[in-house]
Tab-separated table of C-alpha atoms and ligand atoms in Angstrom:
chain	number	residue	atom	x	y	z
A	1	MET	CA	12.381	-28.782	-13.810
A	2	SER	CA	10.625	-30.188	-11.060
A	3	THR	CA	6.964	-30.926	-10.883
A	4	ALA	CA	6.632	-27.908	-8.663
A	5	ALA	CA	8.215	-25.638	-10.820
A	6	GLN	CA	6.265	-26.541	-13.676
A	7	SER	CA	2.989	-25.698	-11.897
A	8	VAL	CA	4.198	-22.577	-11.074
A	9	SER	CA	5.355	-21.789	-14.730
A	10	ALA	CA	2.349	-22.821	-16.103
A	11	THR	CA	0.151	-20.902	-13.322
A	12	TYR	CA	2.219	-17.874	-14.755
A	13	ASP	CA	1.302	-18.663	-18.280
A	14	THR	CA	-2.191	-18.469	-17.830
A	15	VAL	CA	-2.328	-15.352	-15.532
A	16	LEU	CA	-0.466	-13.914	-19.187
A	17	ARG	CA	-3.095	-15.537	-21.257
A	18	ARG	CA	-6.055	-14.730	-18.732
A	19	ASN	CA	-5.225	-11.213	-18.386
A	20	PRO	CA	-3.741	-9.646	-21.651
A	21	GLY	CA	-1.947	-6.201	-21.652
A	22	GLU	CA	-2.155	-5.856	-17.812
A	23	LEU	CA	1.695	-5.687	-17.208
A	24	GLU	CA	1.874	-4.216	-13.482
A	25	PHE	CA	-0.291	-7.272	-12.404
A	26	HIS	CA	1.827	-9.409	-14.338
A	27	GLN	CA	4.421	-7.979	-12.645
A	28	ALA	CA	2.794	-8.582	-9.199
A	29	ALA	CA	2.000	-12.182	-10.108
A	30	LYS	CA	5.389	-13.089	-11.178
A	31	GLU	CA	7.232	-11.504	-8.147
A	32	VAL	CA	4.785	-14.148	-6.068
A	33	LEU	CA	4.659	-16.806	-8.089
A	34	ASP	CA	8.791	-16.950	-8.244
A	35	SER	CA	8.640	-17.679	-4.304
A	36	LEU	CA	6.448	-20.622	-4.397
A	37	ALA	CA	7.938	-23.589	-6.166
A	38	PRO	CA	9.489	-24.591	-2.764
A	39	VAL	CA	6.361	-24.571	-0.787
A	40	VAL	CA	4.410	-26.477	-3.406
A	41	GLU	CA	7.174	-28.793	-3.498
A	42	ARG	CA	6.664	-29.643	0.241
A	43	HIS	CA	2.678	-29.093	0.130
A	44	PRO	CA	1.608	-31.234	-2.697
A	45	GLU	CA	-2.016	-31.039	-1.670
A	46	TYR	CA	-1.706	-27.322	-2.737
A	47	LEU	CA	-1.245	-28.368	-6.338
A	48	ASP	CA	-4.463	-30.972	-6.242
A	49	ALA	CA	-6.675	-28.190	-4.802
A	50	ALA	CA	-5.598	-26.321	-7.837
A	51	ILE	CA	-4.374	-23.166	-4.999
A	52	LEU	CA	-1.881	-21.508	-6.952
A	53	GLU	CA	-4.487	-20.783	-10.337
A	54	ARG	CA	-7.546	-20.120	-8.042
A	55	ILE	CA	-5.624	-17.436	-6.108
A	56	CYS	CA	-4.453	-15.857	-9.036
A	57	GLU	CA	-7.945	-15.489	-10.243
A	58	PRO	CA	-10.265	-12.643	-8.450
A	59	GLU	CA	-13.352	-13.883	-6.999
A	60	ARG	CA	-15.060	-10.923	-8.296
A	61	GLN	CA	-14.636	-8.078	-10.299
A	62	ILE	CA	-16.933	-4.960	-10.696
A	63	ILE	CA	-16.299	-2.342	-13.439
A	64	PHE	CA	-18.874	0.471	-13.649
A	65	ARG	CA	-19.903	3.802	-15.116
A	66	VAL	CA	-19.085	7.021	-12.613
A	67	PRO	CA	-21.156	10.143	-14.367
A	68	TRP	CA	-20.833	13.097	-12.345
A	69	VAL	CA	-21.209	16.899	-12.823
A	70	ASP	CA	-18.293	19.647	-12.559
A	71	ASP	CA	-18.637	23.139	-11.730
A	72	ALA	CA	-19.086	24.237	-14.784
A	73	GLY	CA	-22.596	22.408	-15.145
A	74	ARG	CA	-20.482	19.854	-17.313
A	75	VAL	CA	-21.261	15.914	-16.985
A	76	GLN	CA	-18.156	14.360	-16.474
A	77	LEU	CA	-17.631	10.500	-16.836
A	78	ASN	CA	-14.861	7.909	-15.123
A	79	ARG	CA	-14.744	4.386	-14.668
A	80	GLY	CA	-14.891	2.960	-11.392
A	81	PHE	CA	-13.375	-0.951	-10.224
A	82	ARG	CA	-13.584	-3.049	-7.223
A	83	VAL	CA	-12.017	-6.338	-7.691
A	84	GLN	CA	-13.038	-8.670	-4.834
A	85	TYR	CA	-9.571	-10.721	-4.767
A	86	ASN	CA	-9.681	-13.420	-2.354
A	87	SER	CA	-12.304	-13.707	0.899
A	88	ALA	CA	-10.540	-16.935	2.551
A	89	LEU	CA	-9.332	-15.317	5.384
A	90	GLY	CA	-12.378	-12.645	5.938
A	91	PRO	CA	-14.319	-9.781	3.954
A	92	TYR	CA	-12.380	-8.107	1.116
A	93	LYS	CA	-10.328	-5.626	2.434
A	94	GLY	CA	-8.092	-2.749	0.625
A	95	GLY	CA	-7.940	0.644	-0.226
A	96	LEU	CA	-9.816	2.683	-3.653
A	97	ARG	CA	-7.128	4.802	-5.767
A	98	PHE	CA	-8.341	7.711	-7.447
A	99	HIS	CA	-5.647	8.439	-10.291
A	100	PRO	CA	-5.578	9.097	-13.599
A	101	SER	CA	-3.266	5.959	-14.056
A	102	VAL	CA	-5.750	4.087	-12.886
A	103	ARG	CA	-6.662	0.651	-15.144
A	104	LEU	CA	-8.075	-2.776	-14.349
A	105	GLY	CA	-4.514	-4.360	-14.174
A	106	THR	CA	-3.548	-1.458	-11.680
A	107	ILE	CA	-6.553	-2.368	-9.419
A	108	LYS	CA	-5.644	-6.163	-9.759
A	109	PHE	CA	-1.710	-5.856	-9.152
A	110	LEU	CA	-2.702	-3.669	-5.894
A	111	GLY	CA	-5.837	-6.004	-4.859
A	112	PHE	CA	-3.133	-9.429	-5.436
A	113	GLU	CA	-0.847	-7.860	-2.991
A	114	GLN	CA	-3.294	-6.811	-0.711
A	115	ILE	CA	-4.574	-10.746	-0.193
A	116	PHE	CA	-0.911	-11.252	0.706
A	117	LYS	CA	-0.352	-8.134	2.810
A	118	ASN	CA	-3.832	-8.745	4.738
A	119	ALA	CA	-2.387	-11.947	5.775
A	120	LEU	CA	0.980	-11.245	7.070
A	121	THR	CA	-1.016	-8.841	9.632
A	122	GLY	CA	-2.461	-12.306	11.205
A	123	LEU	CA	-5.787	-10.232	11.172
A	124	PRO	CA	-9.142	-11.684	9.450
A	125	ILE	CA	-9.161	-9.899	6.444
A	126	GLY	CA	-9.413	-10.847	3.011
A	127	GLY	CA	-7.468	-9.215	0.156
A	128	GLY	CA	-9.622	-6.843	-2.717
A	129	LYS	CA	-9.023	-2.957	-4.291
A	130	GLY	CA	-11.131	-0.601	-6.030
A	131	GLY	CA	-10.541	2.738	-7.242
A	132	SER	CA	-11.171	4.942	-10.580
A	133	ASP	CA	-9.342	7.336	-13.037
A	134	PHE	CA	-10.853	10.266	-11.507
A	135	ASP	CA	-8.164	12.801	-10.658
A	136	PRO	CA	-8.910	14.630	-7.391
A	137	LYS	CA	-6.003	17.001	-8.674
A	138	GLY	CA	-7.187	20.489	-9.071
A	139	LYS	CA	-10.887	19.757	-8.486
A	140	SER	CA	-12.861	21.807	-5.676
A	141	ASP	CA	-14.486	19.818	-2.711
A	142	ALA	CA	-17.572	20.083	-4.382
A	143	GLU	CA	-16.482	18.285	-7.444
A	144	VAL	CA	-14.977	15.583	-5.030
A	145	MET	CA	-18.037	15.003	-2.935
A	146	ARG	CA	-20.214	14.840	-6.163
A	147	PHE	CA	-17.656	11.997	-7.870
A	148	CYS	CA	-17.651	10.505	-4.287
A	149	GLN	CA	-21.250	10.524	-4.315
A	150	SER	CA	-21.603	8.974	-7.707
A	151	PHE	CA	-19.089	6.650	-6.856
A	152	MET	CA	-20.693	5.335	-3.787
A	153	THR	CA	-23.905	4.975	-5.609
A	154	GLU	CA	-23.065	2.241	-7.770
A	155	LEU	CA	-20.165	0.693	-5.117
A	156	HIS	CA	-22.634	0.360	-1.813
A	157	ARG	CA	-24.653	-2.344	-3.400
A	158	HIS	CA	-21.187	-4.427	-3.534
A	159	ILE	CA	-19.705	-3.504	0.126
A	160	GLY	CA	-20.489	-4.375	3.802
A	161	ALA	CA	-19.010	-4.553	7.333
A	162	GLU	CA	-18.953	-8.197	6.741
A	163	THR	CA	-18.693	-8.438	2.754
A	164	ASP	CA	-16.491	-5.839	1.641
A	165	VAL	CA	-14.648	-3.018	3.569
A	166	PRO	CA	-12.701	-0.143	1.206
A	167	ALA	CA	-10.458	2.820	2.635
A	168	GLY	CA	-8.026	5.128	1.378
A	169	ASP	CA	-4.828	4.701	-1.122
A	170	ILE	CA	-3.290	7.378	-3.354
A	171	GLY	CA	-6.223	10.554	-4.226
A	172	VAL	CA	-8.185	9.041	-1.238
A	173	GLY	CA	-8.030	10.476	2.193
A	174	GLY	CA	-10.366	11.505	5.183
A	175	ARG	CA	-12.208	14.189	2.787
A	176	GLU	CA	-13.179	11.347	0.211
A	177	ILE	CA	-13.864	8.796	2.985
A	178	GLY	CA	-16.407	11.341	4.578
A	179	TYR	CA	-18.198	11.996	1.615
A	180	LEU	CA	-18.158	8.086	0.688
A	181	PHE	CA	-19.697	7.042	3.917
A	182	GLY	CA	-22.220	9.934	3.871
A	183	GLN	CA	-23.468	8.299	0.136
A	184	TYR	CA	-23.280	4.768	1.633
A	185	LYS	CA	-25.364	5.898	4.794
A	186	ARG	CA	-27.991	7.871	3.258
A	187	LEU	CA	-28.496	5.002	0.618
A	188	GLY	CA	-28.537	2.363	3.095
A	189	ASN	CA	-30.430	4.528	6.286
A	190	ARG	CA	-28.226	2.612	8.280
A	191	TYR	CA	-25.144	4.235	10.234
A	192	GLU	CA	-22.799	0.924	9.041
A	193	SER	CA	-19.613	2.400	10.419
A	194	GLY	CA	-17.378	-0.981	9.926
A	195	VAL	CA	-18.382	-0.539	6.318
A	196	LEU	CA	-15.151	1.394	5.114
A	197	THR	CA	-12.405	2.229	7.387
A	198	GLY	CA	-9.902	5.433	7.188
A	199	LYS	CA	-12.633	7.270	8.983
A	200	SER	CA	-12.116	10.449	10.839
A	201	PRO	CA	-11.874	9.950	14.220
A	202	ALA	CA	-14.474	12.511	14.984
A	203	TRP	CA	-17.011	10.198	13.833
A	204	GLY	CA	-15.972	6.343	13.953
A	205	GLY	CA	-12.392	6.410	12.903
A	206	SER	CA	-9.416	4.895	14.967
A	207	LEU	CA	-6.845	7.213	16.402
A	208	ALA	CA	-3.718	6.091	14.535
A	209	ARG	CA	-5.259	4.990	11.172
A	210	THR	CA	-3.980	8.328	9.342
A	211	GLU	CA	-0.159	7.605	10.996
A	212	ALA	CA	-0.278	3.893	10.511
A	213	THR	CA	1.162	3.224	7.036
A	214	GLY	CA	4.390	5.426	7.770
A	215	TYR	CA	4.863	4.524	11.026
A	216	GLY	CA	4.726	1.281	10.663
A	217	THR	CA	7.165	0.871	7.077
A	218	VAL	CA	9.397	2.535	9.760
A	219	ILE	CA	9.071	-0.045	12.309
A	220	PHE	CA	10.042	-2.484	10.267
A	221	ALA	CA	12.876	-0.929	8.470
A	222	ARG	CA	14.219	-0.523	12.485
A	223	GLU	CA	13.616	-4.057	13.032
A	224	MET	CA	15.428	-4.955	9.672
A	225	LEU	CA	18.449	-2.610	10.610
A	226	ALA	CA	18.513	-4.443	13.962
A	227	THR	CA	19.474	-7.491	12.542
A	228	ARG	CA	22.398	-5.931	11.314
A	229	ASN	CA	23.206	-4.026	14.862
A	230	ALA	CA	22.243	-0.786	13.133
A	231	SER	CA	19.422	1.795	14.025
A	232	PHE	CA	18.177	5.351	12.393
A	233	ASP	CA	19.566	7.111	14.953
A	234	GLY	CA	21.674	9.334	13.134
A	235	ALA	CA	20.377	8.157	9.950
A	236	ARG	CA	20.359	10.236	6.737
A	237	VAL	CA	17.132	9.101	4.692
A	238	ILE	CA	15.304	9.909	1.617
A	239	VAL	CA	11.715	9.559	1.227
A	240	SER	CA	9.995	9.117	-1.961
A	241	GLY	CA	6.561	11.272	-2.064
A	242	SER	CA	4.750	13.560	0.316
A	243	GLY	CA	1.413	11.910	0.584
A	244	ASN	CA	0.169	10.253	3.773
A	245	VAL	CA	2.681	7.381	3.809
A	246	ALA	CA	5.447	9.897	3.135
A	247	ILE	CA	4.583	12.585	5.822
A	248	TYR	CA	4.005	9.518	8.984
A	249	ALA	CA	7.239	7.951	7.636
A	250	ILE	CA	8.793	11.193	8.242
A	251	GLU	CA	7.793	11.509	11.555
A	252	LYS	CA	8.640	8.343	12.894
A	253	VAL	CA	11.984	8.315	11.557
A	254	GLN	CA	12.820	11.667	13.226
A	255	GLN	CA	11.370	10.214	16.568
A	256	PHE	CA	13.856	7.457	16.261
A	257	GLY	CA	16.920	10.440	15.682
A	258	GLY	CA	16.802	10.111	11.896
A	259	THR	CA	17.268	12.707	9.412
A	260	VAL	CA	15.008	13.202	6.033
A	261	VAL	CA	16.853	14.894	3.601
A	262	ALA	CA	14.474	14.968	0.430
A	263	VAL	CA	11.085	13.984	-0.362
A	264	SER	CA	9.571	14.557	-3.803
A	265	ASP	CA	6.203	14.922	-5.937
A	266	SER	CA	5.047	14.409	-9.555
A	267	SER	CA	6.904	17.567	-10.268
A	268	GLY	CA	10.350	17.014	-8.634
A	269	TYR	CA	12.259	16.395	-5.579
A	270	VAL	CA	13.423	18.885	-2.515
A	271	TYR	CA	16.719	18.601	-1.306
A	272	ASP	CA	17.081	19.903	2.223
A	273	PRO	CA	20.335	18.752	3.655
A	274	ASP	CA	19.020	20.284	7.443
A	275	GLY	CA	16.012	17.639	7.278
A	276	ILE	CA	12.943	18.298	6.308
A	277	ASP	CA	10.932	21.062	8.710
A	278	LEU	CA	7.788	18.564	9.312
A	279	ASP	CA	4.795	21.043	10.542
A	280	LEU	CA	5.603	23.308	7.084
A	281	LEU	CA	5.547	20.295	4.605
A	282	LYS	CA	2.142	19.179	6.884
A	283	GLN	CA	0.803	22.413	6.722
A	284	ILE	CA	1.138	22.735	2.777
A	285	LYS	CA	0.218	19.189	2.135
A	286	GLU	CA	-2.406	18.479	4.650
A	287	ILE	CA	-3.843	21.498	5.009
A	288	GLU	CA	-3.687	23.568	1.774
A	289	ARG	CA	-3.127	20.705	-0.388
A	290	GLY	CA	-0.297	22.463	-1.919
A	291	ARG	CA	2.843	21.034	-3.654
A	292	ILE	CA	6.690	20.703	-2.593
A	293	ALA	CA	7.627	23.775	-4.799
A	294	ASP	CA	5.558	26.057	-2.426
A	295	TYR	CA	7.333	23.947	0.743
A	296	VAL	CA	10.581	25.132	-0.798
A	297	VAL	CA	9.578	29.058	-0.939
A	298	ARG	CA	8.492	28.766	2.295
A	299	ARG	CA	12.305	26.983	3.602
A	300	GLY	CA	13.531	30.335	3.119
A	301	GLY	CA	16.683	29.280	0.677
A	302	ARG	CA	17.331	26.202	2.964
A	303	ALA	CA	15.924	23.347	0.506
A	304	GLU	CA	16.270	23.302	-3.242
A	305	LEU	CA	13.954	21.837	-5.503
A	306	ARG	CA	14.993	19.984	-8.384
A	307	THR	CA	12.879	19.424	-11.584
A	308	THR	CA	15.350	16.978	-13.600
A	309	GLY	CA	16.777	13.505	-12.131
A	310	LYS	CA	15.538	11.847	-9.226
A	311	VAL	CA	15.010	11.911	-5.672
A	312	TRP	CA	17.089	8.592	-5.479
A	313	ASP	CA	20.353	11.222	-6.686
A	314	VAL	CA	20.469	12.641	-3.281
A	315	ALA	CA	22.179	9.216	-2.312
A	316	ARG	CA	25.323	10.830	-4.272
A	317	GLU	CA	25.411	14.048	-2.139
A	318	PRO	CA	27.929	14.260	0.601
A	319	GLY	CA	26.554	12.423	3.469
A	320	GLY	CA	25.525	9.838	1.406
A	321	VAL	CA	22.347	8.148	2.627
A	322	LYS	CA	21.448	4.946	5.379
A	323	VAL	CA	17.914	4.268	4.506
A	324	ALA	CA	15.970	4.350	1.329
A	325	LEU	CA	11.940	4.889	1.884
A	326	PRO	CA	9.808	4.564	-1.279
A	327	CYS	CA	6.429	5.894	-0.460
A	328	ALA	CA	5.231	7.116	-4.021
A	329	THR	CA	3.878	4.685	-6.475
A	330	GLN	CA	4.609	1.707	-8.085
A	331	ASN	CA	8.035	1.100	-10.357
A	332	GLU	CA	9.661	4.397	-8.950
A	333	LEU	CA	13.134	3.047	-8.267
A	334	ASP	CA	14.761	1.056	-10.906
A	335	GLU	CA	18.363	-0.428	-11.204
A	336	ALA	CA	19.674	2.610	-12.097
A	337	ASP	CA	18.390	4.637	-8.687
A	338	VAL	CA	19.471	1.253	-6.599
A	339	ARG	CA	23.330	1.839	-8.230
A	340	SER	CA	22.968	5.661	-6.501
A	341	LEU	CA	22.219	3.843	-3.398
A	342	ILE	CA	24.649	1.755	-3.432
A	343	ALA	CA	27.133	4.304	-4.324
A	344	GLY	CA	25.826	6.402	-1.252
A	345	GLY	CA	26.512	3.709	1.313
A	346	CYS	CA	23.019	2.763	1.684
A	347	LEU	CA	22.010	0.148	4.448
A	348	ALA	CA	17.965	-0.840	3.948
A	349	VAL	CA	15.534	-0.150	1.426
A	350	ALA	CA	11.797	-0.554	2.936
A	351	GLU	CA	8.552	0.358	0.258
A	352	GLY	CA	6.170	2.429	2.040
A	353	ALA	CA	4.078	2.373	-1.268
A	354	ASN	CA	3.166	-0.789	-2.766
A	355	MET	CA	5.863	-2.068	-5.509
A	356	PRO	CA	7.867	1.298	-5.909
A	357	CYS	CA	10.906	-0.924	-6.900
A	358	THR	CA	11.244	-2.531	-10.099
A	359	PRO	CA	11.975	-6.536	-10.519
A	360	ALA	CA	15.444	-5.700	-12.096
A	361	ALA	CA	15.943	-2.807	-8.635
A	362	VAL	CA	15.056	-5.991	-6.440
A	363	ASN	CA	17.195	-8.173	-8.036
A	364	LEU	CA	20.377	-5.812	-7.497
A	365	LEU	CA	19.078	-4.787	-4.106
A	366	HIS	CA	19.563	-8.373	-3.331
A	367	GLU	CA	22.956	-8.869	-5.170
A	368	SER	CA	24.165	-5.975	-3.433
A	369	ASP	CA	23.184	-6.972	0.249
A	370	ILE	CA	20.996	-4.014	1.199
A	371	LEU	CA	18.548	-5.324	3.402
A	372	PHE	CA	15.023	-4.829	1.525
A	373	ALA	CA	11.616	-4.842	2.648
A	374	PRO	CA	8.829	-5.642	0.431
A	375	GLY	CA	5.569	-3.689	0.364
A	376	LYS	CA	3.328	-6.282	1.078
A	377	ALA	CA	5.184	-6.578	4.496
A	378	ALA	CA	6.596	-3.463	5.499
A	379	ASN	CA	3.730	-0.947	4.368
A	380	ALA	CA	0.921	-3.759	5.967
A	381	GLY	CA	0.628	-1.321	8.916
A	382	GLY	CA	-2.213	0.824	7.044
A	383	VAL	CA	-4.231	-2.016	6.455
A	384	ALA	CA	-3.344	-3.490	9.696
A	385	THR	CA	-4.394	-0.790	11.657
A	386	SER	CA	-7.678	-0.586	9.279
A	387	ALA	CA	-8.248	-4.008	10.930
A	388	LEU	CA	-8.096	-2.597	14.507
A	389	GLU	CA	-10.780	0.096	13.237
A	390	MET	CA	-12.851	-2.395	12.452
A	391	GLN	CA	-12.591	-4.043	15.639
A	392	GLN	CA	-13.373	-0.529	17.638
A	393	ASN	CA	-16.710	-0.438	15.060
A	394	ALA	CA	-17.826	-3.871	16.090
A	395	SER	CA	-17.619	-3.714	19.715
A	396	ARG	CA	-18.586	0.250	19.574
A	397	ASP	CA	-15.842	0.993	21.255
A	398	THR	CA	-12.821	3.808	20.686
A	399	TRP	CA	-9.117	2.785	21.858
A	400	THR	CA	-6.691	5.349	22.860
A	401	PHE	CA	-4.066	6.733	20.477
A	402	GLU	CA	-1.242	4.613	22.622
A	403	HIS	CA	-3.281	1.631	22.690
A	404	THR	CA	-3.819	1.519	18.973
A	405	ALA	CA	-0.131	2.365	18.237
A	406	ASP	CA	1.551	-0.006	20.598
A	407	ARG	CA	-0.972	-3.125	18.631
A	408	LEU	CA	0.321	-1.808	15.296
A	409	GLU	CA	3.905	-1.672	16.653
A	410	GLN	CA	3.598	-5.394	17.959
A	411	ILE	CA	2.073	-6.143	14.677
A	412	MET	CA	4.473	-5.160	12.745
A	413	ILE	CA	7.137	-6.861	15.125
A	414	ASN	CA	5.631	-9.802	14.152
A	415	VAL	CA	5.103	-9.301	10.399
A	416	HIS	CA	9.141	-8.816	10.498
A	417	SER	CA	9.965	-12.125	12.164
A	418	GLN	CA	7.547	-13.882	10.028
A	419	CYS	CA	9.080	-13.060	7.015
A	420	LYS	CA	12.497	-13.545	8.290
A	421	GLU	CA	11.894	-16.516	9.935
A	422	THR	CA	10.358	-17.845	7.345
A	423	ALA	CA	13.117	-16.958	4.831
A	424	GLU	CA	15.090	-19.123	7.031
A	425	GLU	CA	13.071	-22.085	6.980
A	426	TYR	CA	13.226	-21.978	3.329
A	427	GLY	CA	16.871	-21.686	3.094
A	428	ALA	CA	16.828	-17.950	1.850
A	429	PRO	CA	17.959	-16.148	5.322
A	430	GLY	CA	17.784	-12.086	4.611
A	431	ASN	CA	15.510	-12.594	2.008
A	432	TYR	CA	12.250	-10.717	3.188
A	433	VAL	CA	11.013	-11.007	-0.444
A	434	LEU	CA	10.948	-15.214	-0.239
A	435	GLY	CA	10.118	-14.603	3.585
A	436	ALA	CA	6.920	-12.400	2.997
A	437	ASN	CA	5.129	-14.250	-0.154
A	438	ILE	CA	5.836	-17.637	1.237
A	439	ALA	CA	4.292	-16.778	4.918
A	440	GLY	CA	1.391	-14.503	3.448
A	441	PHE	CA	0.443	-17.422	0.642
A	442	VAL	CA	0.231	-20.155	3.376
A	443	ARG	CA	-1.990	-18.457	5.312
A	444	VAL	CA	-4.155	-17.926	2.428
A	445	ALA	CA	-3.430	-21.221	1.000
A	446	ASP	CA	-4.289	-23.342	3.962
A	447	ALA	CA	-7.627	-21.339	4.598
A	448	MET	CA	-8.550	-21.972	1.171
A	449	LEU	CA	-8.144	-25.882	1.513
A	450	ALA	CA	-10.444	-26.070	4.360
A	451	LEU	CA	-13.198	-24.089	2.842
A	452	GLY	CA	-13.094	-26.465	-0.196
A	453	VAL	CA	-13.251	-25.656	-4.021
A	454	ILE	CA	-15.154	-22.339	-4.116
B	501	LIG	N1	-4.554	1.217	0.846
B	501	LIG	C1	-3.930	0.997	2.351
B	501	LIG	C2	-2.891	-0.525	1.414
B	501	LIG	O1	-2.529	-0.518	0.110
B	501	LIG	C3	-4.785	0.662	3.140
B	501	LIG	C4	-5.890	-0.235	2.523
B	501	LIG	C5	-6.686	-0.465	3.748
B	501	LIG	O2	-6.291	0.383	4.763
B	501	LIG	O3	-7.508	-1.150	3.653
B	501	LIG	O4	-3.020	-1.459	2.003
């Protein structure tokens, strides 16, 4: 083994030893570290400064108690997290996830991914992530508000427009950001708009932020398809999930002439061979906070709800699938699902969610020559537009939808070309995983070197 490969493997051993039981974090760290031996080979200065080991260790991890009172007057308790991972390039930046599955290891995997994703945008943002095991599903607005107020009562002392700027993720959308900002503003008696992103455009948010993650993923996939002279025009597409990322991925696919024939939620998936009715889906998910089962009922017999199997099985239906966009959650697409995609003639997979493909799925995608865009590149449009929101807040300005969406498109085109060119430079053309990991890492590593041992 070369010295570089030995250092990479020693760093991974340290990650395992220091973070026992945090399987998702181990998975995310391994995926990045596996790409880095050729980089540290070329840059021994990274090894001398222990950049690999330092980049895997969060600068700060905060865990706190979040008590709140439900509508029946009972005291409830959740756990809150904020992992301030790396601030070499700018204030910590990354979303908050509210979901019952959230553990420290979940937030660490997401925060670690965020470092490289944010670096790929080319904008001055560091990496962080937070959240709670609180489940907003089935809670009243008043309960969500009381939870958010309690969560922010602790979090506010750790964040700030120049320090750490949270936003949304699974379970945290415009409603939650509103309640969180309200409490932050009240505690500090300051209207510090830039402390959170994903705000409503009615009070300091950016136009196009809601659409940005889904739009960006599809723009990235379009760029990737173009390298094989293919496009979304006339394509059958499977999208998993039915939340914010999925909805705006569907919208962009439709704008590009494709047909999304399936979506999912935790209860199953919908097969809608004529193409998803997006207005109906938005009404049910964004306004009524309903389920895809309601969509099927109101679609009048044109769509089918399936509660066994997985959304990727749709690839085996007549017509197959050209593009798959996993937009739900981590490890939702495995090796068996890739076999379905291969059987359906799939050309490209782009991750709208964070780490939705298992490592075995990614290996098989690479072997089978299906184009594969990892989330840290393909879904960077959300956080990039958050950085544009920070710019607008700092200059007390608001941009038009068109201007913001144009900037987003340009950023995604740049992220794509960086990944593609870096993969080529390192002798692995078409390997977007390698390209994204190396390009993101080098930007952060160079900043860390310049800032000294901190
Ligand atoms: N949660 C999103 C992500 O995974 C967005 C974070 C942000 O806007 O800060 O990148």
